Amino acid sequence: GDSVTQMEGPVTLSEEAFLTINCTYTATGYPSLFWYVQYPGEGLQLLLKATKADDKGSNKGFEATYRKETTSFHLEKGSVQVSDSAVYFCALANQAGTALIFGKGTTLSVSS
Amino acid sequence: EAGVAQSPRYKIIEKRQSVAFWCNPISGHATLYWYQQILGQGPKLLIQFQNNGVVDDSQLPKDRFSAERLKGVDSTLKIQPAKLEDSAVYLCASSLGDSGGAKTQYFGPGTRLLVL
């Protein structure tokens, strides 16, 4: 079945460091891909999404490119801030339009 | 625009007791989802509604879990009887229109359940 694998955490970085969180997927067809973020004490929020191959989603300085050839959707940010500390979830929705399938989440901790 | 509302935010019960969670989706959102998020894992779908009809309940433990969405708006998820392994955060989400892969899902704050 469809699945999402993302890198284990926690990821600990200093402010202004470069961030990459790896995400790969297994799916039939052409799924849509998402990154959701969960800040401490808050609900899941959509960070960015991409709906077809080579699309780049971006928001708040974060970017991810839908790579069909490597079945990947890695999350990147050039310069992280303390306020980016959160849990990040990679997810897919398959072509049939059913619910999201999530990875296990990656905890990011940024220190000043 | 008001977001997805859920209540209660926290619940502690003993095993074999029953519990119910309530969700009010964003106004106009036809699709409603209930997810279970166990500590350290990503959310997993329990049930998906399109208006007041069930689209997918293949992962709902039907011997103890039930859900309804009367009138295609609010929804209630019930567990009876609860087991220790049901301790988790129960998330409600909603999205516009029919089931489409690219539709953004908006999540509520969740209900944290602890079964003792």
PDB file of C-alpha atoms in Angstrom:
ATOM      1  CA  GLY A   1       0.000   0.000   0.000  1.00  0.00           C
ATOM      2  CA  ASP A   2       0.886   3.677  -0.110  1.00  0.00           C
ATOM      3  CA  SER A   3       3.360   4.887   2.478  1.00  0.00           C
ATOM      4  CA  VAL A   4       5.579   7.794   3.492  1.00  0.00           C
ATOM      5  CA  THR A   5       9.026   7.527   5.061  1.00  0.00           C
ATOM      6  CA  GLN A   6      10.711  10.536   6.602  1.00  0.00           C
ATOM      7  CA  MET A   7      13.977  10.930   8.413  1.00  0.00           C
ATOM      8  CA  GLU A   8      14.115  10.147  12.083  1.00  0.00           C
ATOM      9  CA  GLY A   9      14.497  12.997  14.508  1.00  0.00           C
ATOM     10  CA  PRO A  10      15.122  14.896  16.483  1.00  0.00           C
ATOM     11  CA  VAL A  11      16.977  17.351  14.316  1.00  0.00           C
ATOM     12  CA  THR A  12      18.850  19.931  16.365  1.00  0.00           C
ATOM     13  CA  LEU A  13      20.171  23.063  14.662  1.00  0.00           C
ATOM     14  CA  SER A  14      21.506  26.475  15.544  1.00  0.00           C
ATOM     15  CA  GLU A  15      19.673  29.551  14.357  1.00  0.00           C
ATOM     16  CA  GLU A  16      20.442  30.478  10.714  1.00  0.00           C
ATOM     17  CA  ALA A  17      21.559  26.934   9.860  1.00  0.00           C
ATOM     18  CA  PHE A  18      20.380  25.168   6.698  1.00  0.00           C
ATOM     19  CA  LEU A  19      17.611  22.621   7.130  1.00  0.00           C
ATOM     20  CA  THR A  20      16.812  19.493   5.161  1.00  0.00           C
ATOM     21  CA  ILE A  21      14.238  16.927   6.234  1.00  0.00           C
ATOM     22  CA  ASN A  22      14.112  13.960   3.896  1.00  0.00           C
ATOM     23  CA  CYS A  23      10.847  12.425   2.766  1.00  0.00           C
ATOM     24  CA  THR A  24      10.292   9.584   0.320  1.00  0.00           C
ATOM     25  CA  TYR A  25       7.049   7.946  -0.669  1.00  0.00           C
ATOM     26  CA  THR A  26       5.585   4.808  -2.184  1.00  0.00           C
ATOM     27  CA  ALA A  27       2.343   5.210  -4.075  1.00  0.00           C
ATOM     28  CA  THR A  28       0.475   4.066  -7.113  1.00  0.00           C
ATOM     29  CA  GLY A  29      -0.368   6.697  -9.660  1.00  0.00           C
ATOM     30  CA  TYR A  30       0.414  10.350  -9.107  1.00  0.00           C
ATOM     31  CA  PRO A  31      -0.260  11.433  -5.554  1.00  0.00           C
ATOM     32  CA  SER A  32      -0.319  14.954  -4.207  1.00  0.00           C
ATOM     33  CA  LEU A  33       2.365  15.631  -1.604  1.00  0.00           C
ATOM     34  CA  PHE A  34       2.203  17.783   1.511  1.00  0.00           C
ATOM     35  CA  TRP A  35       4.230  19.042   4.425  1.00  0.00           C
ATOM     36  CA  TYR A  36       2.294  19.751   7.600  1.00  0.00           C
ATOM     37  CA  VAL A  37       3.739  21.381  10.717  1.00  0.00           C
ATOM     38  CA  GLN A  38       2.666  21.030  14.337  1.00  0.00           C
ATOM     39  CA  TYR A  39       3.912  23.779  16.642  1.00  0.00           C
ATOM     40  CA  PRO A  40       3.993  23.067  20.389  1.00  0.00           C
ATOM     41  CA  GLY A  41       0.479  23.073  21.793  1.00  0.00           C
ATOM     42  CA  GLU A  42      -1.145  23.681  18.412  1.00  0.00           C
ATOM     43  CA  GLY A  43      -2.920  21.659  15.742  1.00  0.00           C
ATOM     44  CA  LEU A  44      -1.554  20.478  12.410  1.00  0.00           C
ATOM     45  CA  GLN A  45      -1.167  23.217   9.824  1.00  0.00           C
ATOM     46  CA  LEU A  46      -0.481  22.896   6.131  1.00  0.00           C
ATOM     47  CA  LEU A  47       2.989  24.245   5.382  1.00  0.00           C
ATOM     48  CA  LEU A  48       3.175  23.605   1.645  1.00  0.00           C
ATOM     49  CA  LYS A  49       2.024  21.225  -1.048  1.00  0.00           C
ATOM     50  CA  ALA A  50       2.738  20.054  -4.599  1.00  0.00           C
ATOM     51  CA  THR A  51       0.286  18.304  -6.846  1.00  0.00           C
ATOM     52  CA  LYS A  52       2.380  17.088  -9.780  1.00  0.00           C
ATOM     53  CA  ALA A  53       5.925  16.120 -10.686  1.00  0.00           C
ATOM     54  CA  ASP A  54       8.505  18.937 -10.656  1.00  0.00           C
ATOM     55  CA  ASP A  55       6.137  21.271  -8.822  1.00  0.00           C
ATOM     56  CA  LYS A  56       7.783  23.260  -6.051  1.00  0.00           C
ATOM     57  CA  GLY A  57       5.768  24.147  -2.984  1.00  0.00           C
ATOM     58  CA  SER A  58       6.946  27.044  -0.854  1.00  0.00           C
ATOM     59  CA  ASN A  59       5.819  28.948   2.227  1.00  0.00           C
ATOM     60  CA  LYS A  60       7.484  30.911   5.059  1.00  0.00           C
ATOM     61  CA  GLY A  61      10.930  30.305   3.524  1.00  0.00           C
ATOM     62  CA  PHE A  62      10.420  26.549   3.324  1.00  0.00           C
ATOM     63  CA  GLU A  63      10.542  24.741  -0.016  1.00  0.00           C
ATOM     64  CA  ALA A  64      10.008  21.223  -1.304  1.00  0.00           C
ATOM     65  CA  THR A  65      10.113  19.880  -4.869  1.00  0.00           C
ATOM     66  CA  TYR A  66       8.063  16.909  -6.059  1.00  0.00           C
ATOM     67  CA  ARG A  67      10.615  14.514  -7.587  1.00  0.00           C
ATOM     68  CA  LYS A  68       8.884  11.619  -9.281  1.00  0.00           C
ATOM     69  CA  GLU A  69      12.105   9.965 -10.436  1.00  0.00           C
ATOM     70  CA  THR A  70      13.363   9.630  -6.870  1.00  0.00           C
ATOM     71  CA  THR A  71       9.879   9.511  -5.255  1.00  0.00           C
ATOM     72  CA  SER A  72      10.958  12.254  -2.890  1.00  0.00           C
ATOM     73  CA  PHE A  73       9.648  15.509  -1.430  1.00  0.00           C
ATOM     74  CA  HIS A  74      12.444  16.805   0.794  1.00  0.00           C
ATOM     75  CA  LEU A  75      11.782  19.884   2.925  1.00  0.00           C
ATOM     76  CA  GLU A  76      14.427  22.636   2.936  1.00  0.00           C
ATOM     77  CA  LYS A  77      14.959  26.031   4.471  1.00  0.00           C
ATOM     78  CA  GLY A  78      18.004  28.183   4.003  1.00  0.00           C
ATOM     79  CA  SER A  79      18.104  29.785   7.444  1.00  0.00           C
ATOM     80  CA  VAL A  80      16.062  28.403  10.324  1.00  0.00           C
ATOM     81  CA  GLN A  81      14.771  30.431  13.241  1.00  0.00           C
ATOM     82  CA  VAL A  82      13.975  29.456  16.811  1.00  0.00           C
ATOM     83  CA  SER A  83      10.293  29.880  15.926  1.00  0.00           C
ATOM     84  CA  ASP A  84      10.598  27.024  13.393  1.00  0.00           C
ATOM     85  CA  SER A  85      10.937  24.535  16.246  1.00  0.00           C
ATOM     86  CA  ALA A  86       8.080  22.090  15.687  1.00  0.00           C
ATOM     87  CA  VAL A  87       7.207  18.628  14.424  1.00  0.00           C
ATOM     88  CA  TYR A  88       7.106  18.320  10.632  1.00  0.00           C
ATOM     89  CA  PHE A  89       5.014  15.698   8.861  1.00  0.00           C
ATOM     90  CA  CYS A  90       5.305  14.628   5.255  1.00  0.00           C
ATOM     91  CA  ALA A  91       2.071  13.275   3.771  1.00  0.00           C
ATOM     92  CA  LEU A  92       0.507  12.120   0.538  1.00  0.00           C
ATOM     93  CA  ALA A  93      -2.981  11.899  -0.867  1.00  0.00           C
ATOM     94  CA  ASN A  94      -3.368   9.374  -3.633  1.00  0.00           C
ATOM     95  CA  GLN A  95      -5.109   9.914  -6.887  1.00  0.00           C
ATOM     96  CA  ALA A  96      -8.320   8.340  -5.621  1.00  0.00           C
ATOM     97  CA  GLY A  97      -8.705  11.270  -3.277  1.00  0.00           C
ATOM     98  CA  THR A  98      -8.851   9.444  -0.004  1.00  0.00           C
ATOM     99  CA  ALA A  99      -7.399  10.697   3.234  1.00  0.00           C
ATOM    100  CA  LEU A 100      -3.835  11.731   3.904  1.00  0.00           C
ATOM    101  CA  ILE A 101      -1.170   9.140   4.611  1.00  0.00           C
ATOM    102  CA  PHE A 102       1.413  10.580   6.987  1.00  0.00           C
ATOM    103  CA  GLY A 103       4.994   9.853   7.848  1.00  0.00           C
ATOM    104  CA  LYS A 104       5.981   9.492  11.488  1.00  0.00           C
ATOM    105  CA  GLY A 105       7.044  13.105  11.849  1.00  0.00           C
ATOM    106  CA  THR A 106      10.405  14.752  12.438  1.00  0.00           C
ATOM    107  CA  THR A 107      11.012  16.960  15.460  1.00  0.00           C
ATOM    108  CA  LEU A 108      13.067  20.072  14.754  1.00  0.00           C
ATOM    109  CA  SER A 109      14.657  21.982  17.603  1.00  0.00           C
ATOM    110  CA  VAL A 110      16.390  25.283  16.833  1.00  0.00           C
ATOM    111  CA  SER A 111      18.506  27.028  19.439  1.00  0.00           C
ATOM    112  CA  SER A 112      19.717  30.622  19.479  1.00  0.00           C
TER     113      SER A 112
ATOM    114  CA  GLU B   1     -13.014  32.314   9.219  1.00  0.00           C
ATOM    115  CA  ALA B   2     -13.483  29.965  12.147  1.00  0.00           C
ATOM    116  CA  GLY B   3     -11.371  26.828  12.097  1.00  0.00           C
ATOM    117  CA  VAL B   4     -12.244  23.254  12.913  1.00  0.00           C
ATOM    118  CA  ALA B   5     -13.552  22.999  16.467  1.00  0.00           C
ATOM    119  CA  GLN B   6     -13.165  19.953  18.676  1.00  0.00           C
ATOM    120  CA  SER B   7     -14.200  19.111  22.211  1.00  0.00           C
ATOM    121  CA  PRO B   8     -13.231  18.139  24.751  1.00  0.00           C
ATOM    122  CA  ARG B   9      -9.536  18.978  24.517  1.00  0.00           C
ATOM    123  CA  TYR B  10      -8.535  16.404  27.101  1.00  0.00           C
ATOM    124  CA  LYS B  11     -10.196  13.302  28.513  1.00  0.00           C
ATOM    125  CA  ILE B  12      -9.066  10.744  31.046  1.00  0.00           C
ATOM    126  CA  ILE B  13     -11.097   7.562  31.444  1.00  0.00           C
ATOM    127  CA  GLU B  14     -10.631   4.050  32.757  1.00  0.00           C
ATOM    128  CA  LYS B  15     -10.515   1.063  30.464  1.00  0.00           C
ATOM    129  CA  ARG B  16     -13.888  -0.378  29.514  1.00  0.00           C
ATOM    130  CA  GLN B  17     -15.550   3.028  29.919  1.00  0.00           C
ATOM    131  CA  SER B  18     -17.059   4.852  26.970  1.00  0.00           C
ATOM    132  CA  VAL B  19     -16.112   8.253  25.588  1.00  0.00           C
ATOM    133  CA  ALA B  20     -17.337  10.562  22.851  1.00  0.00           C
ATOM    134  CA  PHE B  21     -15.600  13.303  20.901  1.00  0.00           C
ATOM    135  CA  TRP B  22     -17.259  16.089  18.970  1.00  0.00           C
ATOM    136  CA  CYS B  23     -16.129  17.950  15.857  1.00  0.00           C
ATOM    137  CA  ASN B  24     -17.518  20.976  14.052  1.00  0.00           C
ATOM    138  CA  PRO B  25     -15.847  21.452  10.649  1.00  0.00           C
ATOM    139  CA  ILE B  26     -15.238  24.671   8.786  1.00  0.00           C
ATOM    140  CA  SER B  27     -18.494  26.016   7.398  1.00  0.00           C
ATOM    141  CA  GLY B  28     -19.167  24.703   3.910  1.00  0.00           C
ATOM    142  CA  HIS B  29     -16.662  21.866   4.065  1.00  0.00           C
ATOM    143  CA  ALA B  30     -18.336  18.726   2.772  1.00  0.00           C
ATOM    144  CA  THR B  31     -15.592  16.272   3.662  1.00  0.00           C
ATOM    145  CA  LEU B  32     -14.770  15.411   7.263  1.00  0.00           C
ATOM    146  CA  TYR B  33     -12.055  13.098   8.562  1.00  0.00           C
ATOM    147  CA  TRP B  34     -11.243  11.547  11.919  1.00  0.00           C
ATOM    148  CA  TYR B  35      -7.608  10.574  12.493  1.00  0.00           C
ATOM    149  CA  GLN B  36      -5.918   8.822  15.404  1.00  0.00           C
ATOM    150  CA  GLN B  37      -2.422   9.989  16.324  1.00  0.00           C
ATOM    151  CA  ILE B  38      -0.547   7.711  18.707  1.00  0.00           C
ATOM    152  CA  LEU B  39       2.447   9.257  20.456  1.00  0.00           C
ATOM    153  CA  GLY B  40       5.491   9.281  18.199  1.00  0.00           C
ATOM    154  CA  GLN B  41       3.554   8.424  15.057  1.00  0.00           C
ATOM    155  CA  GLY B  42       1.825  10.263  12.258  1.00  0.00           C
ATOM    156  CA  PRO B  43      -1.954  10.563  12.169  1.00  0.00           C
ATOM    157  CA  LYS B  44      -3.821   7.555  10.787  1.00  0.00           C
ATOM    158  CA  LEU B  45      -7.265   7.784   9.214  1.00  0.00           C
ATOM    159  CA  LEU B  46     -10.134   6.237  11.124  1.00  0.00           C
ATOM    160  CA  ILE B  47     -13.078   7.383   9.014  1.00  0.00           C
ATOM    161  CA  GLN B  48     -13.888   9.794   6.195  1.00  0.00           C
ATOM    162  CA  PHE B  49     -17.318  11.333   5.530  1.00  0.00           C
ATOM    163  CA  GLN B  50     -18.578  13.050   2.419  1.00  0.00           C
ATOM    164  CA  ASN B  51     -21.546  15.113   3.619  1.00  0.00           C
ATOM    165  CA  ASN B  52     -23.334  12.577   5.847  1.00  0.00           C
ATOM    166  CA  GLY B  53     -22.164   9.456   3.989  1.00  0.00           C
ATOM    167  CA  VAL B  54     -19.158   7.299   4.830  1.00  0.00           C
ATOM    168  CA  VAL B  55     -16.433   7.258   2.155  1.00  0.00           C
ATOM    169  CA  ASP B  56     -13.831   5.151   3.955  1.00  0.00           C
ATOM    170  CA  ASP B  57     -14.022   3.390   7.307  1.00  0.00           C
ATOM    171  CA  SER B  58     -11.712   0.507   6.472  1.00  0.00           C
ATOM    172  CA  GLN B  59      -9.359   1.284   9.379  1.00  0.00           C
ATOM    173  CA  LEU B  60     -12.039   1.937  11.989  1.00  0.00           C
ATOM    174  CA  PRO B  61     -12.148  -0.791  14.688  1.00  0.00           C
ATOM    175  CA  LYS B  62     -15.873  -1.262  14.329  1.00  0.00           C
ATOM    176  CA  ASP B  63     -16.218  -3.540  17.330  1.00  0.00           C
ATOM    177  CA  ARG B  64     -15.565  -0.575  19.617  1.00  0.00           C
ATOM    178  CA  PHE B  65     -15.463   2.614  17.537  1.00  0.00           C
ATOM    179  CA  SER B  66     -18.414   4.316  15.893  1.00  0.00           C
ATOM    180  CA  ALA B  67     -18.884   7.654  14.200  1.00  0.00           C
ATOM    181  CA  GLU B  68     -21.705   9.622  12.720  1.00  0.00           C
ATOM    182  CA  ARG B  69     -22.209  12.865  10.897  1.00  0.00           C
ATOM    183  CA  LEU B  70     -25.840  13.755  11.126  1.00  0.00           C
ATOM    184  CA  LYS B  71     -27.061  16.448   8.704  1.00  0.00           C
ATOM    185  CA  GLY B  72     -23.632  16.539   7.086  1.00  0.00           C
ATOM    186  CA  VAL B  73     -22.149  19.065   9.494  1.00  0.00           C
ATOM    187  CA  ASP B  74     -21.036  18.137  13.037  1.00  0.00           C
ATOM    188  CA  SER B  75     -19.614  14.727  13.752  1.00  0.00           C
ATOM    189  CA  THR B  76     -19.240  12.532  16.820  1.00  0.00           C
ATOM    190  CA  LEU B  77     -16.698   9.756  17.334  1.00  0.00           C
ATOM    191  CA  LYS B  78     -17.401   7.246  20.095  1.00  0.00           C
ATOM    192  CA  ILE B  79     -15.326   4.535  21.716  1.00  0.00           C
ATOM    193  CA  GLN B  80     -17.095   1.846  23.720  1.00  0.00           C
ATOM    194  CA  PRO B  81     -15.506   0.115  25.546  1.00  0.00           C
ATOM    195  CA  ALA B  82     -12.128   1.851  25.621  1.00  0.00           C
ATOM    196  CA  LYS B  83      -8.853  -0.068  25.775  1.00  0.00           C
ATOM    197  CA  LEU B  84      -5.447   1.064  26.991  1.00  0.00           C
ATOM    198  CA  GLU B  85      -4.163   1.152  23.411  1.00  0.00           C
ATOM    199  CA  ASP B  86      -6.788   3.765  22.501  1.00  0.00           C
ATOM    200  CA  SER B  87      -4.732   6.403  24.331  1.00  0.00           C
ATOM    201  CA  ALA B  88      -3.945   8.883  21.571  1.00  0.00           C
ATOM    202  CA  VAL B  89      -4.836  12.263  20.130  1.00  0.00           C
ATOM    203  CA  TYR B  90      -7.990  12.197  18.016  1.00  0.00           C
ATOM    204  CA  LEU B  91      -7.865  14.733  15.226  1.00  0.00           C
ATOM    205  CA  CYS B  92     -10.735  16.002  13.156  1.00  0.00           C
ATOM    206  CA  ALA B  93     -10.090  17.590   9.769  1.00  0.00           C
ATOM    207  CA  SER B  94     -12.264  18.992   7.017  1.00  0.00           C
ATOM    208  CA  SER B  95     -11.879  19.938   3.365  1.00  0.00           C
ATOM    209  CA  LEU B  96     -13.897  21.460   0.574  1.00  0.00           C
ATOM    210  CA  GLY B  97     -15.873  19.642  -2.083  1.00  0.00           C
ATOM    211  CA  ASP B  98     -15.701  16.017  -3.058  1.00  0.00           C
ATOM    212  CA  SER B  99     -12.823  13.694  -2.279  1.00  0.00           C
ATOM    213  CA  GLY B 100      -9.923  15.075  -4.272  1.00  0.00           C
ATOM    214  CA  GLY B 101      -6.290  14.351  -3.668  1.00  0.00           C
ATOM    215  CA  ALA B 102      -5.171  17.946  -3.795  1.00  0.00           C
ATOM    216  CA  LYS B 103      -7.794  19.344  -1.457  1.00  0.00           C
ATOM    217  CA  THR B 104      -6.221  20.952   1.584  1.00  0.00           C
ATOM    218  CA  GLN B 105      -7.315  19.451   4.861  1.00  0.00           C
ATOM    219  CA  TYR B 106      -7.711  21.764   7.835  1.00  0.00           C
ATOM    220  CA  PHE B 107      -7.161  20.231  11.239  1.00  0.00           C
ATOM    221  CA  GLY B 108      -8.705  20.933  14.594  1.00  0.00           C
ATOM    222  CA  PRO B 109      -6.648  21.112  17.805  1.00  0.00           C
ATOM    223  CA  GLY B 110      -7.392  17.491  18.675  1.00  0.00           C
ATOM    224  CA  THR B 111      -8.685  15.652  21.717  1.00  0.00           C
ATOM    225  CA  ARG B 112      -6.036  14.019  23.866  1.00  0.00           C
ATOM    226  CA  LEU B 113      -7.381  10.768  25.362  1.00  0.00           C
ATOM    227  CA  LEU B 114      -5.709   8.877  28.165  1.00  0.00           C
ATOM    228  CA  VAL B 115      -7.094   5.465  29.070  1.00  0.00           C
ATOM    229  CA  LEU B 116      -6.004   4.152  32.476  1.00  0.00           C
TER     230      LEU B 116
END
